[in-house]
Amino acid sequence: MTDAPTLHTERLTLRAHRLSDLDDSVALWQDPVTVKFITGGQIQDEQAVWFRILRHAGLWSLFGYGSWVVADRKTGAYVGSAGLLESRRGIPELEGCPEIGWAVRSQLAGQGLATEAVAATLAWADVHVDAPATRCIVDPDNRPSIKVAEKCGFHETARVRNGEIPLILFERNRGG
């Protein structure tokens, strides 16, 4: 597979990233509320976001899975990003299974959109990704993302570090 399939939920469309998503993606990754727990609080400049979009396209090409733009199903408005990664973070506990990640515009937080996008990603992965489990890492202070992980069937398996940043490693068995 070289292209991301389009997925639909009740409120969302998950679709491939487009070049025209750059401005919305930059706004997402430059929002201090969004990046507080994801990038160690570091705002991403336009080049870093550009490379992020290219990485998403490359993951689909190389692995047959990747991340989607999450958009409002009715209006098409940009909501955020969700999907599967091969991030090579140097965290041994992440190796051997795809990592799932998500980010929703801070103005839209608390509406269940991240949970809906993650659930759609996992339903797709259960059918199309040959892996025994999916893993994610969450900052221990990021209660909203911990709740998303738990609602989607993940359970804590370890406490790890990404450099100086403490993280909780969660795992969900395929079909789980």
PDB file of C-alpha atoms in Angstrom:
ATOM      1  CA  MET A   1       0.000   0.000   0.000  1.00  0.00           C
ATOM      2  CA  THR A   2       1.318   3.441  -0.823  1.00  0.00           C
ATOM      3  CA  ASP A   3      -1.640   5.648  -0.022  1.00  0.00           C
ATOM      4  CA  ALA A   4      -3.562   6.091   3.186  1.00  0.00           C
ATOM      5  CA  PRO A   5      -7.115   4.808   2.972  1.00  0.00           C
ATOM      6  CA  THR A   6      -9.901   7.160   3.961  1.00  0.00           C
ATOM      7  CA  LEU A   7     -11.793   6.206   7.115  1.00  0.00           C
ATOM      8  CA  HIS A   8     -15.079   7.612   8.374  1.00  0.00           C
ATOM      9  CA  THR A   9     -16.557   7.693  11.844  1.00  0.00           C
ATOM     10  CA  GLU A  10     -19.747   9.311  13.032  1.00  0.00           C
ATOM     11  CA  ARG A  11     -18.110  12.752  13.280  1.00  0.00           C
ATOM     12  CA  LEU A  12     -14.722  12.417  11.590  1.00  0.00           C
ATOM     13  CA  THR A  13     -12.942  11.656   8.361  1.00  0.00           C
ATOM     14  CA  LEU A  14      -9.406  10.277   8.596  1.00  0.00           C
ATOM     15  CA  ARG A  15      -7.608  10.950   5.317  1.00  0.00           C
ATOM     16  CA  ALA A  16      -4.132  11.192   3.843  1.00  0.00           C
ATOM     17  CA  HIS A  17      -2.090  14.295   4.525  1.00  0.00           C
ATOM     18  CA  ARG A  18      -2.019  16.804   1.674  1.00  0.00           C
ATOM     19  CA  LEU A  19       0.390  19.616   0.899  1.00  0.00           C
ATOM     20  CA  SER A  20      -2.481  21.987   1.584  1.00  0.00           C
ATOM     21  CA  ASP A  21      -2.546  20.791   5.222  1.00  0.00           C
ATOM     22  CA  LEU A  22       0.722  22.546   6.032  1.00  0.00           C
ATOM     23  CA  ASP A  23      -0.786  25.717   7.531  1.00  0.00           C
ATOM     24  CA  ASP A  24      -3.244  23.788   9.723  1.00  0.00           C
ATOM     25  CA  SER A  25      -0.506  21.370  10.771  1.00  0.00           C
ATOM     26  CA  VAL A  26       1.835  24.236  11.665  1.00  0.00           C
ATOM     27  CA  ALA A  27      -0.943  25.801  13.771  1.00  0.00           C
ATOM     28  CA  LEU A  28      -1.457  22.476  15.574  1.00  0.00           C
ATOM     29  CA  TRP A  29       2.236  21.927  16.330  1.00  0.00           C
ATOM     30  CA  GLN A  30       2.825  25.551  17.321  1.00  0.00           C
ATOM     31  CA  ASP A  31       0.023  25.542  19.885  1.00  0.00           C
ATOM     32  CA  PRO A  32       1.654  25.455  23.358  1.00  0.00           C
ATOM     33  CA  VAL A  33      -1.331  23.539  24.774  1.00  0.00           C
ATOM     34  CA  THR A  34      -1.016  20.831  22.104  1.00  0.00           C
ATOM     35  CA  VAL A  35       2.731  20.349  22.389  1.00  0.00           C
ATOM     36  CA  LYS A  36       2.926  20.595  26.183  1.00  0.00           C
ATOM     37  CA  PHE A  37       3.020  16.808  26.635  1.00  0.00           C
ATOM     38  CA  ILE A  38       3.872  15.586  23.128  1.00  0.00           C
ATOM     39  CA  THR A  39       7.121  17.244  22.128  1.00  0.00           C
ATOM     40  CA  GLY A  40       8.381  18.035  25.585  1.00  0.00           C
ATOM     41  CA  GLY A  41       6.696  21.402  25.262  1.00  0.00           C
ATOM     42  CA  GLN A  42       8.775  22.372  22.228  1.00  0.00           C
ATOM     43  CA  ILE A  43       6.879  24.294  19.559  1.00  0.00           C
ATOM     44  CA  GLN A  44       7.603  22.907  16.100  1.00  0.00           C
ATOM     45  CA  ASP A  45       8.790  25.308  13.424  1.00  0.00           C
ATOM     46  CA  GLU A  46       7.452  25.116   9.882  1.00  0.00           C
ATOM     47  CA  GLN A  47      10.338  22.946   8.678  1.00  0.00           C
ATOM     48  CA  ALA A  48       9.800  20.397  11.472  1.00  0.00           C
ATOM     49  CA  VAL A  49       6.090  20.240  10.619  1.00  0.00           C
ATOM     50  CA  TRP A  50       6.926  19.908   6.913  1.00  0.00           C
ATOM     51  CA  PHE A  51       9.208  16.960   7.741  1.00  0.00           C
ATOM     52  CA  ARG A  52       6.407  15.491   9.877  1.00  0.00           C
ATOM     53  CA  ILE A  53       4.042  15.568   6.873  1.00  0.00           C
ATOM     54  CA  LEU A  54       6.710  13.973   4.668  1.00  0.00           C
ATOM     55  CA  ARG A  55       7.260  11.290   7.333  1.00  0.00           C
ATOM     56  CA  HIS A  56       3.553  10.493   7.303  1.00  0.00           C
ATOM     57  CA  ALA A  57       3.621   9.965   3.537  1.00  0.00           C
ATOM     58  CA  GLY A  58       6.782   7.898   3.792  1.00  0.00           C
ATOM     59  CA  LEU A  59       5.381   5.603   6.468  1.00  0.00           C
ATOM     60  CA  TRP A  60       2.477   4.631   4.216  1.00  0.00           C
ATOM     61  CA  SER A  61       4.877   3.914   1.390  1.00  0.00           C
ATOM     62  CA  LEU A  62       7.374   1.893   3.440  1.00  0.00           C
ATOM     63  CA  PHE A  63       5.219   0.190   6.076  1.00  0.00           C
ATOM     64  CA  GLY A  64       1.686   0.168   4.683  1.00  0.00           C
ATOM     65  CA  TYR A  65       0.450   2.216   7.620  1.00  0.00           C
ATOM     66  CA  GLY A  66       0.919   5.713   8.959  1.00  0.00           C
ATOM     67  CA  SER A  67      -0.944   8.745  10.200  1.00  0.00           C
ATOM     68  CA  TRP A  68      -4.007  10.521   8.941  1.00  0.00           C
ATOM     69  CA  VAL A  69      -5.303  14.045   9.034  1.00  0.00           C
ATOM     70  CA  VAL A  70      -8.372  14.014  11.244  1.00  0.00           C
ATOM     71  CA  ALA A  71     -11.074  16.267   9.786  1.00  0.00           C
ATOM     72  CA  ASP A  72     -14.633  17.139  10.696  1.00  0.00           C
ATOM     73  CA  ARG A  73     -16.795  14.829   8.594  1.00  0.00           C
ATOM     74  CA  LYS A  74     -19.454  17.472   7.841  1.00  0.00           C
ATOM     75  CA  THR A  75     -17.300  20.544   7.222  1.00  0.00           C
ATOM     76  CA  GLY A  76     -13.897  19.105   6.330  1.00  0.00           C
ATOM     77  CA  ALA A  77     -12.300  21.387   8.928  1.00  0.00           C
ATOM     78  CA  TYR A  78      -8.927  20.278  10.267  1.00  0.00           C
ATOM     79  CA  VAL A  79      -9.237  18.640  13.695  1.00  0.00           C
ATOM     80  CA  GLY A  80      -5.773  17.115  14.167  1.00  0.00           C
ATOM     81  CA  SER A  81      -3.740  14.036  13.403  1.00  0.00           C
ATOM     82  CA  ALA A  82      -3.849  10.378  14.427  1.00  0.00           C
ATOM     83  CA  GLY A  83      -2.256   7.180  13.273  1.00  0.00           C
ATOM     84  CA  LEU A  84       0.512   4.643  13.479  1.00  0.00           C
ATOM     85  CA  LEU A  85       4.240   5.331  13.628  1.00  0.00           C
ATOM     86  CA  GLU A  86       7.596   3.646  13.338  1.00  0.00           C
ATOM     87  CA  SER A  87       9.419   6.318  15.285  1.00  0.00           C
ATOM     88  CA  ARG A  88      12.739   4.640  16.188  1.00  0.00           C
ATOM     89  CA  ARG A  89      12.903   6.626  19.429  1.00  0.00           C
ATOM     90  CA  GLY A  90      15.531   4.411  21.002  1.00  0.00           C
ATOM     91  CA  ILE A  91      13.043   3.153  23.589  1.00  0.00           C
ATOM     92  CA  PRO A  92      13.454  -0.651  23.539  1.00  0.00           C
ATOM     93  CA  GLU A  93       9.946  -1.226  24.937  1.00  0.00           C
ATOM     94  CA  LEU A  94       8.448   0.383  21.814  1.00  0.00           C
ATOM     95  CA  GLU A  95      10.249  -1.953  19.421  1.00  0.00           C
ATOM     96  CA  GLY A  96       8.425  -4.728  17.585  1.00  0.00           C
ATOM     97  CA  CYS A  97       4.999  -3.100  17.387  1.00  0.00           C
ATOM     98  CA  PRO A  98       3.619   0.023  15.762  1.00  0.00           C
ATOM     99  CA  GLU A  99       3.233   3.060  17.985  1.00  0.00           C
ATOM    100  CA  ILE A 100      -0.004   5.002  17.858  1.00  0.00           C
ATOM    101  CA  GLY A 101      -0.105   8.745  18.308  1.00  0.00           C
ATOM    102  CA  TRP A 102      -2.727  11.474  18.218  1.00  0.00           C
ATOM    103  CA  ALA A 103      -3.133  15.213  18.581  1.00  0.00           C
ATOM    104  CA  VAL A 104      -6.310  17.292  18.431  1.00  0.00           C
ATOM    105  CA  ARG A 105      -6.513  21.063  18.186  1.00  0.00           C
ATOM    106  CA  SER A 106      -6.690  22.393  21.739  1.00  0.00           C
ATOM    107  CA  GLN A 107      -9.914  24.310  21.004  1.00  0.00           C
ATOM    108  CA  LEU A 108     -11.589  20.948  20.265  1.00  0.00           C
ATOM    109  CA  ALA A 109     -10.254  19.033  23.263  1.00  0.00           C
ATOM    110  CA  GLY A 110     -12.667  17.301  25.603  1.00  0.00           C
ATOM    111  CA  GLN A 111     -15.220  16.363  22.936  1.00  0.00           C
ATOM    112  CA  GLY A 112     -14.142  12.737  22.488  1.00  0.00           C
ATOM    113  CA  LEU A 113     -12.639  13.400  19.061  1.00  0.00           C
ATOM    114  CA  ALA A 114      -9.238  11.925  19.929  1.00  0.00           C
ATOM    115  CA  THR A 115     -10.889   8.777  21.294  1.00  0.00           C
ATOM    116  CA  GLU A 116     -12.989   8.483  18.129  1.00  0.00           C
ATOM    117  CA  ALA A 117      -9.941   8.904  15.875  1.00  0.00           C
ATOM    118  CA  VAL A 118      -7.834   6.441  17.880  1.00  0.00           C
ATOM    119  CA  ALA A 119     -10.641   3.863  17.900  1.00  0.00           C
ATOM    120  CA  ALA A 120     -10.976   4.162  14.114  1.00  0.00           C
ATOM    121  CA  THR A 121      -7.214   3.782  13.691  1.00  0.00           C
ATOM    122  CA  LEU A 122      -7.171   0.674  15.877  1.00  0.00           C
ATOM    123  CA  ALA A 123     -10.151  -0.899  14.084  1.00  0.00           C
ATOM    124  CA  TRP A 124      -8.351  -0.405  10.783  1.00  0.00           C
ATOM    125  CA  ALA A 125      -5.030  -1.691  12.192  1.00  0.00           C
ATOM    126  CA  ASP A 126      -6.645  -4.841  13.619  1.00  0.00           C
ATOM    127  CA  VAL A 127      -7.576  -5.844  10.061  1.00  0.00           C
ATOM    128  CA  HIS A 128      -4.646  -4.469   8.045  1.00  0.00           C
ATOM    129  CA  VAL A 129      -1.499  -4.464  10.207  1.00  0.00           C
ATOM    130  CA  ASP A 130       0.282  -7.716  10.950  1.00  0.00           C
ATOM    131  CA  ALA A 131       1.468  -6.945  14.468  1.00  0.00           C
ATOM    132  CA  PRO A 132       0.630  -8.611  17.781  1.00  0.00           C
ATOM    133  CA  ALA A 133      -0.039  -5.305  19.551  1.00  0.00           C
ATOM    134  CA  THR A 134      -0.003  -1.548  19.305  1.00  0.00           C
ATOM    135  CA  ARG A 135       1.838   0.633  21.821  1.00  0.00           C
ATOM    136  CA  CYS A 136       1.758   4.260  22.817  1.00  0.00           C
ATOM    137  CA  ILE A 137       3.658   6.506  25.184  1.00  0.00           C
ATOM    138  CA  VAL A 138       2.003   9.189  27.286  1.00  0.00           C
ATOM    139  CA  ASP A 139       3.389  11.760  29.681  1.00  0.00           C
ATOM    140  CA  PRO A 140       2.263  10.797  33.207  1.00  0.00           C
ATOM    141  CA  ASP A 141       0.774  14.285  33.683  1.00  0.00           C
ATOM    142  CA  ASN A 142      -1.313  14.095  30.489  1.00  0.00           C
ATOM    143  CA  ARG A 143      -4.561  12.831  32.033  1.00  0.00           C
ATOM    144  CA  PRO A 144      -6.670  13.412  28.888  1.00  0.00           C
ATOM    145  CA  SER A 145      -4.389  11.211  26.749  1.00  0.00           C
ATOM    146  CA  ILE A 146      -4.188   8.556  29.457  1.00  0.00           C
ATOM    147  CA  LYS A 147      -7.998   8.453  29.389  1.00  0.00           C
ATOM    148  CA  VAL A 148      -7.994   8.130  25.588  1.00  0.00           C
ATOM    149  CA  ALA A 149      -5.544   5.221  25.795  1.00  0.00           C
ATOM    150  CA  GLU A 150      -7.546   3.450  28.493  1.00  0.00           C
ATOM    151  CA  LYS A 151     -10.895   3.972  26.704  1.00  0.00           C
ATOM    152  CA  CYS A 152      -9.349   2.421  23.593  1.00  0.00           C
ATOM    153  CA  GLY A 153      -8.211  -0.721  25.409  1.00  0.00           C
ATOM    154  CA  PHE A 154      -4.602   0.106  26.254  1.00  0.00           C
ATOM    155  CA  HIS A 155      -3.092  -0.914  29.581  1.00  0.00           C
ATOM    156  CA  GLU A 156       0.066   0.334  31.250  1.00  0.00           C
ATOM    157  CA  THR A 157       3.031  -1.998  30.803  1.00  0.00           C
ATOM    158  CA  ALA A 158       6.058   0.062  31.846  1.00  0.00           C
ATOM    159  CA  ARG A 159       7.464   3.410  32.890  1.00  0.00           C
ATOM    160  CA  VAL A 160      10.145   4.569  30.451  1.00  0.00           C
ATOM    161  CA  ARG A 161      12.099   7.696  29.552  1.00  0.00           C
ATOM    162  CA  ASN A 162      12.644   9.479  26.278  1.00  0.00           C
ATOM    163  CA  GLY A 163      15.820  11.314  27.193  1.00  0.00           C
ATOM    164  CA  GLU A 164      14.886  13.222  30.338  1.00  0.00           C
ATOM    165  CA  ILE A 165      11.130  12.944  29.754  1.00  0.00           C
ATOM    166  CA  PRO A 166       9.310  10.325  31.872  1.00  0.00           C
ATOM    167  CA  LEU A 167       6.604   8.421  30.011  1.00  0.00           C
ATOM    168  CA  ILE A 168       4.058   5.684  30.565  1.00  0.00           C
ATOM    169  CA  LEU A 169       4.170   2.883  27.997  1.00  0.00           C
ATOM    170  CA  PHE A 170       0.756   1.465  27.127  1.00  0.00           C
ATOM    171  CA  GLU A 171      -0.024  -1.623  25.060  1.00  0.00           C
ATOM    172  CA  ARG A 172      -3.158  -2.972  23.404  1.00  0.00           C
ATOM    173  CA  ASN A 173      -3.227  -6.469  21.956  1.00  0.00           C
ATOM    174  CA  ARG A 174      -4.430  -6.843  18.396  1.00  0.00           C
ATOM    175  CA  GLY A 175      -8.196  -7.099  18.328  1.00  0.00           C
ATOM    176  CA  GLY A 176      -8.183  -5.960  21.939  1.00  0.00           C
TER     177      GLY A 176
END
